[in-house]
Tab-separated table of C-alpha atoms in Angstrom:
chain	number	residue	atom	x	y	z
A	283	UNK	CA	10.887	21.008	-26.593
A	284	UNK	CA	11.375	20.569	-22.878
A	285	UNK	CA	8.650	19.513	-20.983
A	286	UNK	CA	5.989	21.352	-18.449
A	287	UNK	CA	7.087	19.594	-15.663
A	288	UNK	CA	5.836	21.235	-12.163
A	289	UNK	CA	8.048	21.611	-9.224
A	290	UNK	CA	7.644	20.779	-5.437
A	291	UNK	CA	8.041	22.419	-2.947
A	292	UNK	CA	11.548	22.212	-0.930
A	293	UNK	CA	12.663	20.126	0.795
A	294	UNK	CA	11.626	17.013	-0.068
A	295	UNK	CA	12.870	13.202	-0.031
A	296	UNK	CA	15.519	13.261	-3.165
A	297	UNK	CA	14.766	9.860	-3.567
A	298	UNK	CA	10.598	10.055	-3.907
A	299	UNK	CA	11.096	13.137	-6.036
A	300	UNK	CA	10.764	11.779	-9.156
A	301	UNK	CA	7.403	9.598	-7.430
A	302	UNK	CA	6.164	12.674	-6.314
A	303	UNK	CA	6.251	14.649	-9.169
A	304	UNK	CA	4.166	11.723	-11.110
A	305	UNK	CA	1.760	11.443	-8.149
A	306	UNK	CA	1.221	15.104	-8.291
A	307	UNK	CA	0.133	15.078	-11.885
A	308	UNK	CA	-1.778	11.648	-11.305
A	309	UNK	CA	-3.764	13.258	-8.322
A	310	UNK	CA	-4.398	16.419	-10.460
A	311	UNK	CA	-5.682	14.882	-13.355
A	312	UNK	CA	-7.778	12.497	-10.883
A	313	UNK	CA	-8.990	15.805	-9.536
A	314	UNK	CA	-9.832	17.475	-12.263
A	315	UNK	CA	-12.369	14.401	-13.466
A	316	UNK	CA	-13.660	14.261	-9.896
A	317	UNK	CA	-12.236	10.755	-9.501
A	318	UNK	CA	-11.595	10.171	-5.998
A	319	UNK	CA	-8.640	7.995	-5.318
A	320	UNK	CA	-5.808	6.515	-3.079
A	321	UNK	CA	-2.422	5.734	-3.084
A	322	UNK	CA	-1.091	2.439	-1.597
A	323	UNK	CA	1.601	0.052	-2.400
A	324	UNK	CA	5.396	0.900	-1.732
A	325	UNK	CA	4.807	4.414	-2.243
A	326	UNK	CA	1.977	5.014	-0.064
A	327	UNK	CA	4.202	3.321	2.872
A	328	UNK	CA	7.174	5.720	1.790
A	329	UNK	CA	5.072	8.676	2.781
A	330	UNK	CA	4.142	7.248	6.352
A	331	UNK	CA	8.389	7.104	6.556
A	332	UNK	CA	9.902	4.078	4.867
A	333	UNK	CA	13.315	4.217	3.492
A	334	UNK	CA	12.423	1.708	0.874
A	335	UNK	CA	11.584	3.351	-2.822
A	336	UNK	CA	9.793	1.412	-4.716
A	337	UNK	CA	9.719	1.857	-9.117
A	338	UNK	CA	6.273	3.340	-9.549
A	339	UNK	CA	2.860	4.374	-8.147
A	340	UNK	CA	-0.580	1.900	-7.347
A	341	UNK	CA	-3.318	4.135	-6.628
A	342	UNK	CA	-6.948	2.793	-6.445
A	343	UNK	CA	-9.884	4.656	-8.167
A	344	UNK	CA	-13.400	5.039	-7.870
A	345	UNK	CA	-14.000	4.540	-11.806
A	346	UNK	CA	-13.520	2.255	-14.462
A	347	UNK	CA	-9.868	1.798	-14.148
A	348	UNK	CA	-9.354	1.087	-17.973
A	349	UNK	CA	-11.533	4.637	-18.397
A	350	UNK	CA	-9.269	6.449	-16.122
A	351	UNK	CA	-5.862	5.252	-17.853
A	352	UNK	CA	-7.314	6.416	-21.044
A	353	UNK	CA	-7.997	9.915	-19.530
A	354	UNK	CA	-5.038	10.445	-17.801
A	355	UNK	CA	-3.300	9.237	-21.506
A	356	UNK	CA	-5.128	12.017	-23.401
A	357	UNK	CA	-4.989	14.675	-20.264
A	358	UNK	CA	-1.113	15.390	-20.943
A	359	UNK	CA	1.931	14.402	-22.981
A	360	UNK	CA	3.930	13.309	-20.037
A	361	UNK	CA	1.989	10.018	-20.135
A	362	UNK	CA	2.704	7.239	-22.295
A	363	UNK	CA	2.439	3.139	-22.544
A	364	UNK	CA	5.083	1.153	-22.963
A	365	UNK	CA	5.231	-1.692	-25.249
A	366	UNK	CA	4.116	-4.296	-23.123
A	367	UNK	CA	0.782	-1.874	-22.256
A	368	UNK	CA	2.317	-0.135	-19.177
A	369	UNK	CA	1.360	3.339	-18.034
A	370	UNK	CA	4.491	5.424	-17.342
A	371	UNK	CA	4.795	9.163	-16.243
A	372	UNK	CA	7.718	10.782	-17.681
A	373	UNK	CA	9.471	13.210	-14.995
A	374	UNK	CA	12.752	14.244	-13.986
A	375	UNK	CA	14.671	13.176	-10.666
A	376	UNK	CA	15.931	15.259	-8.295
A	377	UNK	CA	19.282	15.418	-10.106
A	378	UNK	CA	17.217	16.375	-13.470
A	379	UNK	CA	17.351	12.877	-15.641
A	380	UNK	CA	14.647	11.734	-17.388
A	381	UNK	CA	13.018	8.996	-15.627
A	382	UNK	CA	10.038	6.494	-16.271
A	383	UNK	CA	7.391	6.298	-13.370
A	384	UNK	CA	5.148	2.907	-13.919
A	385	UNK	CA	1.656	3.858	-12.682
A	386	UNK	CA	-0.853	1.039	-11.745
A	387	UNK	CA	-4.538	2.204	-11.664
A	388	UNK	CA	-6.837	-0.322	-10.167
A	389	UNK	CA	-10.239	-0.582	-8.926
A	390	UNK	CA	-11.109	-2.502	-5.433
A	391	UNK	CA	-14.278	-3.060	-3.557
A	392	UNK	CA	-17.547	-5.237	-4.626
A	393	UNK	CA	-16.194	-8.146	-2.126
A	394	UNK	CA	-13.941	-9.804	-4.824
A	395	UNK	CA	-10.563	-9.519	-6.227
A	396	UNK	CA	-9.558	-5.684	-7.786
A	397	UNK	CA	-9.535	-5.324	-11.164
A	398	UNK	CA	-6.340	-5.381	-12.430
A	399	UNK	CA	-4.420	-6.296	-8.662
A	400	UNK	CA	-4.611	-10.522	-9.132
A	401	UNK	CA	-5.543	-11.900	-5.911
A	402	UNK	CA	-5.662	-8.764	-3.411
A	403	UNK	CA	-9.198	-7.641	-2.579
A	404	UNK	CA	-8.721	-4.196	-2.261
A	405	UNK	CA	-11.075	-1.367	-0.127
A	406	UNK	CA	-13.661	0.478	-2.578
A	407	UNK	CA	-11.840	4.467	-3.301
A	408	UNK	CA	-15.280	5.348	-3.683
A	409	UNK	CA	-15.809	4.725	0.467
A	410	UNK	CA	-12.349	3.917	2.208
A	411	UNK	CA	-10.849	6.335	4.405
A	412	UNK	CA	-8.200	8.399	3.182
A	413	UNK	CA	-5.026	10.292	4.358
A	414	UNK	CA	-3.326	13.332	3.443
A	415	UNK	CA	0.092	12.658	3.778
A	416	UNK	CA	2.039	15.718	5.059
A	417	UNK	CA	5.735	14.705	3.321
A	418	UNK	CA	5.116	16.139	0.129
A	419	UNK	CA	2.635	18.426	-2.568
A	420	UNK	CA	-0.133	20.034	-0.106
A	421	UNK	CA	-0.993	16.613	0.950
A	422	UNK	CA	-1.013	13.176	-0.508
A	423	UNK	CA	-3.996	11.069	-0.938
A	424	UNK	CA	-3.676	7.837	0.601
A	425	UNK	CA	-5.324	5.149	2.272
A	426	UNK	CA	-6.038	5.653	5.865
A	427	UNK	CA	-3.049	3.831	7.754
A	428	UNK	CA	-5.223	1.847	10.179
A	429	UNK	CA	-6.384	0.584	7.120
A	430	UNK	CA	-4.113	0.531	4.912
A	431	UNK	CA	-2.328	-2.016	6.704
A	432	UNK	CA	-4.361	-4.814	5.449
A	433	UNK	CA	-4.041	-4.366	2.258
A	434	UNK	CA	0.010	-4.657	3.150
A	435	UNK	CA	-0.956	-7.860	5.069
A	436	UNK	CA	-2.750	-9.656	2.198
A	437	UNK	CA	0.015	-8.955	-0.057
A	438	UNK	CA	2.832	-10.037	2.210
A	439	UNK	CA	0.322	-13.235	2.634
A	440	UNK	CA	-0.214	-14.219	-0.755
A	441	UNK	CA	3.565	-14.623	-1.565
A	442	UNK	CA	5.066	-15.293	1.578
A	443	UNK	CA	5.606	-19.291	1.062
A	444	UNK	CA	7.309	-18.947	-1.995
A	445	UNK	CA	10.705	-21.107	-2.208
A	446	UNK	CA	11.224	-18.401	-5.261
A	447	UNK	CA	14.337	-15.990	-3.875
A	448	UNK	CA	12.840	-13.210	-5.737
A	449	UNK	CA	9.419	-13.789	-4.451
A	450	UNK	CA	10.651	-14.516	-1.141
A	451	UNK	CA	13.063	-10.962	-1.344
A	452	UNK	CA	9.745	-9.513	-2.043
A	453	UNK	CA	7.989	-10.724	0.443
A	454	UNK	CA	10.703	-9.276	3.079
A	455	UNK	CA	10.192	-6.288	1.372
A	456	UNK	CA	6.403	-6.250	2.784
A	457	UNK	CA	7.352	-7.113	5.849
A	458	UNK	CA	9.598	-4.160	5.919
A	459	UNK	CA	6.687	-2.086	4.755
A	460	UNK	CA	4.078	-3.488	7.567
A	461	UNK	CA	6.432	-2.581	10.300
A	462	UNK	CA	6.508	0.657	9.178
A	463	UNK	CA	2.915	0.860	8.948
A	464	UNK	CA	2.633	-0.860	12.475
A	465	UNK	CA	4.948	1.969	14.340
A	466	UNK	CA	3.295	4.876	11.999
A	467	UNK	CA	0.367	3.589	14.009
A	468	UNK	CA	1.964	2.881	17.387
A	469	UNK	CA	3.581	5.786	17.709
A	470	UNK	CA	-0.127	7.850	17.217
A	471	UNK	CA	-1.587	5.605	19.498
A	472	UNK	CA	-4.174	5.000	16.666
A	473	UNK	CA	-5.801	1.204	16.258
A	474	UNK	CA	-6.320	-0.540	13.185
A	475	UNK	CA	-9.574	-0.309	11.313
A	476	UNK	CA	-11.623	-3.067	10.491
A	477	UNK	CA	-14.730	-1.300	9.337
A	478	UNK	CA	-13.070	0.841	6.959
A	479	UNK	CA	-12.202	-2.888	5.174
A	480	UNK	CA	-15.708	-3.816	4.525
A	481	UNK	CA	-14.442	-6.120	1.633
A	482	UNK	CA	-12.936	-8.733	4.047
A	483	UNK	CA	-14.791	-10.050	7.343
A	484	UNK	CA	-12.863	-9.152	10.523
A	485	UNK	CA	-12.226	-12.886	11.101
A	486	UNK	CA	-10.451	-13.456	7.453
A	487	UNK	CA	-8.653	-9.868	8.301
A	488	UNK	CA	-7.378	-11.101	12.234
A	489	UNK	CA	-6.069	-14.320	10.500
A	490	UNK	CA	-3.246	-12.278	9.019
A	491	UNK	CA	-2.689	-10.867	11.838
A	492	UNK	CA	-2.183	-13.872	13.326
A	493	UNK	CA	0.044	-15.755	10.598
A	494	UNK	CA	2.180	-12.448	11.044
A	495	UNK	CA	2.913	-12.832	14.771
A	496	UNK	CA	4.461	-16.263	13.882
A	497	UNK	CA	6.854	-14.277	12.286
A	498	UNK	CA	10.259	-13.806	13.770
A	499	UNK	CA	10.862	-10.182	12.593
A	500	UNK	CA	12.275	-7.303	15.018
A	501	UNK	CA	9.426	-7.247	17.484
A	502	UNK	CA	6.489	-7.153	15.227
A	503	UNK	CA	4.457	-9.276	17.851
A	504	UNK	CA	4.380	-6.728	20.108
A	505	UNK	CA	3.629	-4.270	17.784
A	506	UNK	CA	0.220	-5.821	16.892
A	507	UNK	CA	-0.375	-6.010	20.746
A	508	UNK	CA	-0.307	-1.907	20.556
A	509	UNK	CA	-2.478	-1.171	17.649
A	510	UNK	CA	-5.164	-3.958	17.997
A	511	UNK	CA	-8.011	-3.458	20.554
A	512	UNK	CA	-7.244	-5.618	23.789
A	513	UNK	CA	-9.854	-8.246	22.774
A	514	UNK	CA	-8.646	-8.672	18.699
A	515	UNK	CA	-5.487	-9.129	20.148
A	516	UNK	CA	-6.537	-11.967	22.735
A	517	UNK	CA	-8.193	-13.795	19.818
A	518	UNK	CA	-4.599	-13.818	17.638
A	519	UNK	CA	-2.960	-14.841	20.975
A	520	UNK	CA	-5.237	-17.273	21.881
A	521	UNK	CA	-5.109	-19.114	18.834
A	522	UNK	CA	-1.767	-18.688	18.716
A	523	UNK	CA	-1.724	-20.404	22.358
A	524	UNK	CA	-3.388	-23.391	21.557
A	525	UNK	CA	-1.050	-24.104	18.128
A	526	UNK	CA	1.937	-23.934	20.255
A	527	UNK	CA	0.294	-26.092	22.607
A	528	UNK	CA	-0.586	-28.715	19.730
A	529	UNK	CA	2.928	-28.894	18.849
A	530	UNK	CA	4.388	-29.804	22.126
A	531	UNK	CA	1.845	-32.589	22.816
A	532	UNK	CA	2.670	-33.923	19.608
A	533	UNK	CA	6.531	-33.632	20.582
A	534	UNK	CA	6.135	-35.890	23.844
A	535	UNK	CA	7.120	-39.680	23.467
């Protein structure tokens, strides 16, 4: 028996169209238990522009995570886990093969590491501001850009001194991901949100902004100049400043 599998509108991104068809039933299912929720990750970034397409959804929750994958299990026969406990979405593509979207559900907030996400402390779904992406379905839930942009920042963070080449290709890949973010932002004239993060302090949160102006990448320095307030930015230069400094005096003979 085929399967109920609902459409999108047209046009849309061939490449996210098997992602969006598995965040539309997500989000509707989410809906439909009152859950409120937010996509981030790879896919959330896609929808702000990226060209990168990433293998599944992450979207954070403002329930029990292990409650909500058990709902969204029973709530249609599209969903599935795989044997190593993974929940997929089974859609078609744009060119109408069957394909496997991994969905991620976790739960952030409560000023410690998510449930389910490792290290990242992620923003509560509960509170955080959200975004309704215009690129696909009559709007995509995800987080707020000017905030969303930490959450890109820790990741990048906790993997970015790996001497693994897969860790380290995945690392560029958040790079590539936080630039977007960074002109999204730019290019809106919008700043980036530190009180929509109440999970991190602002000082832990500036920090990665300054570790990621050390980085040699395509004019990202100047792109934190634009979307930080004048006076955030000072503090990443300043400190910035005086390590530069420190390295010079300790060059001299």
């Amino acid at each position: 028996m085929a399967m109920n599998q609902p459409q999108l509108p047209v046009p849309t991104d061939k490449r996210l169209y098997a992602l969006d068809l598995a965040a539309k039933q997500v989000t509707a299912i989410l809906d439909r238990l009152n859950c409120r929720h937010a996509y981030i990750g790879g896919y959330a970034v896609s929808l702000l522009g990226s060209n990168r397409v990433t293998a599944g959804l992450d979207v954070i929750v403002s329930s029990d995570p292990l409650e909500i994958r058990e709902k969204i299990l029973r709530s249609s026969t599209a969903f599935r886990t795989t044997e190593y406990g993974k929940l997929v979405c089974r859609v078609e593509d744009w060119f109408g093969d069957k394909k496997d979207v991994f969905v991620d559900v976790f739960r952030g907030g409560g000023g410690g590491a998510a449930a389910g996400a490792g290290p990242l402390t992620l923003p509560d779904a509960g509170s955080v501001p959200i975004y309704l992406t215009k690129m696909t379905f009559l709007g995509t839930p995800v987080i707020h850009p000017p905030v969303l942009i930490h959450t890109k920042l820790q990741k990048w963070m906790s993997i970015s001194q790996s001497p693994t080449p897969e860790i380290q290709t995945k690392a560029a890949n958040d790079l590539h991901d936080i630039e977007t973010i960074l002109k999204w932002l730019s290019k809106r004239h919008l700043r980036v949100d530190f009180a929509g993060y109440p999970e991190m302090s602002k000082d832990r949160l500036l920090s990665m902004f300054r570790e990621l102006c050390t980085v040699r990448w395509g004019g990202l320095q100047e792109l934190v100049g634009k979307v930080l307030e004048k006076e955030d930015f000072e503090v990443v230069r300043l400190v910035e400043e005086e390590e530069e400094e420190e390295v010079l005096v300790d060059g001299m003979e």
